[in-house]
Amino acid sequence: MKKTLKNLLAPVLFLAVVLGIGFLPKEASLTAQAYPGSVLSSSIKQTGQTKTSLSISWSPSSNTAKYRVYIRDYSDYTSDYQLAGETTATSFTFNNLKASTEYNVRIQSVDAEGTANYGIGAYDLFTLPGSISGFKQQQWWYWIDTIDLSWDKLSGVDGYEVTLYNSKGKRVKRVKVSGYSSSASFRKVSKQVYTAKIRAYKKINGKTYYGSTAKTYCITQARIRSVKLAKKKLTIKWNKIPGATGYDIYVSTKKNSGYKKVKSVSAKTTSCTITKFNRKKLTKKKYYVYVETKKKVGKKTYKSNGLYAWPSNSSSYIYLS
């Protein structure tokens, strides 16, 4: 009887071994490998920033042993994602970045076997605004009392705050312009030396951050009151510009070219007499004159532009092309 039962069970045991049913140890059973889950894009948050760093965090994904974190400079359309590092945490800090820049990041989930998914991306991540270069007076339109300022545009800012101070240091005007702009104008200004300051700003997670301040000086060209050529002498008189530290006088025999500096005077002086031009005594020719206003700050000297000139035979100005 026992032999018969054994003979009957043999085929069943053989079938169970082949199919792996019930009788195999747990570690020998066949199981499907779970693919690493994706990090939810909506869970990626910017948690901190400086001018050169950016910190993020995210919610954990399933079946993940570690994360690979990539970054790209959004302002450089030709750039690709670069691996910044790996972490077992759900946060990461990127260093050695550029100020005033928008970055994109991508996070790959990697399982214990080293299998990684494609990676989820996140956008609108910013470093803090940095300093502004190229800030200068573009033009001072004397006859319409308007100053034009320009600067080198930054890529990752919301806008710029530009403030104008008079020659006594009092704030007189302030404007805010879009981050897409690289210029601003101030109208109804008086004839004096102004100080202009600019800083970029960016709103991140509900808080507005400002970059460092750049400064320049706005200087109007001095208006000539009279130019007289008599007895081989050219006498020039002009209006004083408050805040100036001096004036340079330029003369030419041509309307739009050939101007040469013939004299420099202090801020207290508002007239001068010229007896020679190009090392020669003056003749009865027509001469063109303009006065450039100067502002010396430390070792640097700021100057007005030479936009208008006055002929020696007329009391009206001409526009220099």
mmCIF file of N, CA, C and O in Angstrom, residues 72-79 98-104 154-156:
data_model
loop_
_atom_site.group_PDB
_atom_site.id
_atom_site.type_symbol
_atom_site.label_atom_id
_atom_site.label_comp_id
_atom_site.label_asym_id
_atom_site.label_seq_id
_atom_site.Cartn_x
_atom_site.Cartn_y
_atom_site.Cartn_z
ATOM 1 N N ARG A 72 20.232 72.776 -15.860
ATOM 2 C CA ARG A 72 20.624 73.496 -17.088
ATOM 3 C C ARG A 72 20.287 74.973 -16.933
ATOM 4 O O ARG A 72 19.355 75.351 -16.216
ATOM 5 N N ASP A 73 21.082 75.808 -17.594
ATOM 6 C CA ASP A 73 20.881 77.251 -17.613
ATOM 7 C C ASP A 73 19.832 77.574 -18.663
ATOM 8 O O ASP A 73 20.061 77.422 -19.859
ATOM 9 N N TYR A 74 18.678 78.048 -18.221
ATOM 10 C CA TYR A 74 17.579 78.310 -19.146
ATOM 11 C C TYR A 74 17.898 79.469 -20.090
ATOM 12 O O TYR A 74 17.388 79.521 -21.206
ATOM 13 N N SER A 75 18.758 80.389 -19.657
ATOM 14 C CA SER A 75 19.091 81.542 -20.499
ATOM 15 C C SER A 75 19.972 81.156 -21.685
ATOM 16 O O SER A 75 20.064 81.891 -22.667
ATOM 17 N N ASP A 76 20.609 79.983 -21.582
ATOM 18 C CA ASP A 76 21.438 79.486 -22.677
ATOM 19 C C ASP A 76 20.655 78.404 -23.411
ATOM 20 O O ASP A 76 20.601 77.260 -22.981
ATOM 21 N N TYR A 77 20.043 78.788 -24.522
ATOM 22 C CA TYR A 77 19.159 77.880 -25.222
ATOM 23 C C TYR A 77 19.883 76.686 -25.841
ATOM 24 O O TYR A 77 19.259 75.695 -26.207
ATOM 25 N N THR A 78 21.191 76.769 -25.960
ATOM 26 C CA THR A 78 21.952 75.673 -26.559
ATOM 27 C C THR A 78 22.442 74.676 -25.514
ATOM 28 O O THR A 78 22.979 73.631 -25.866
ATOM 29 N N SER A 79 22.273 75.003 -24.237
ATOM 30 C CA SER A 79 22.809 74.130 -23.194
ATOM 31 C C SER A 79 21.919 72.920 -22.960
ATOM 32 O O SER A 79 20.718 72.948 -23.219
ATOM 33 N N LYS A 98 25.239 81.085 -11.694
ATOM 34 C CA LYS A 98 25.306 82.496 -12.065
ATOM 35 C C LYS A 98 24.173 83.259 -11.390
ATOM 36 O O LYS A 98 23.071 82.742 -11.235
ATOM 37 N N ALA A 99 24.454 84.482 -10.993
ATOM 38 C CA ALA A 99 23.419 85.335 -10.411
ATOM 39 C C ALA A 99 22.413 85.743 -11.475
ATOM 40 O O ALA A 99 22.691 85.683 -12.683
ATOM 41 N N SER A 100 21.220 86.114 -11.035
ATOM 42 C CA SER A 100 20.173 86.653 -11.920
ATOM 43 C C SER A 100 19.843 85.697 -13.065
ATOM 44 O O SER A 100 19.633 86.135 -14.195
ATOM 45 N N THR A 101 19.776 84.406 -12.767
ATOM 46 C CA THR A 101 19.619 83.421 -13.830
ATOM 47 C C THR A 101 18.506 82.432 -13.491
ATOM 48 O O THR A 101 18.377 81.991 -12.359
ATOM 49 N N GLU A 102 17.725 82.075 -14.513
ATOM 50 C CA GLU A 102 16.699 81.038 -14.368
ATOM 51 C C GLU A 102 17.307 79.684 -14.737
ATOM 52 O O GLU A 102 17.991 79.562 -15.762
ATOM 53 N N TYR A 103 17.022 78.688 -13.909
ATOM 54 C CA TYR A 103 17.521 77.337 -14.149
ATOM 55 C C TYR A 103 16.374 76.346 -14.246
ATOM 56 O O TYR A 103 15.307 76.544 -13.654
ATOM 57 N N ASN A 104 16.604 75.279 -15.013
ATOM 58 C CA ASN A 104 15.717 74.122 -15.052
ATOM 59 C C ASN A 104 16.436 72.955 -14.388
ATOM 60 O O ASN A 104 17.657 72.824 -14.518
ATOM 61 N N LEU A 154 19.747 91.935 -17.511
ATOM 62 C CA LEU A 154 19.915 90.646 -16.854
ATOM 63 C C LEU A 154 18.788 89.712 -17.294
ATOM 64 O O LEU A 154 17.695 90.165 -17.637
ATOM 65 N N SER A 155 19.026 88.398 -17.246
ATOM 66 C CA SER A 155 18.049 87.468 -17.820
ATOM 67 C C SER A 155 16.973 87.007 -16.839
ATOM 68 O O SER A 155 15.836 86.779 -17.229
ATOM 69 N N GLY A 156 17.303 86.855 -15.561
ATOM 70 C CA GLY A 156 16.363 86.223 -14.635
ATOM 71 C C GLY A 156 15.827 87.139 -13.561
ATOM 72 O O GLY A 156 15.818 86.777 -12.379
#
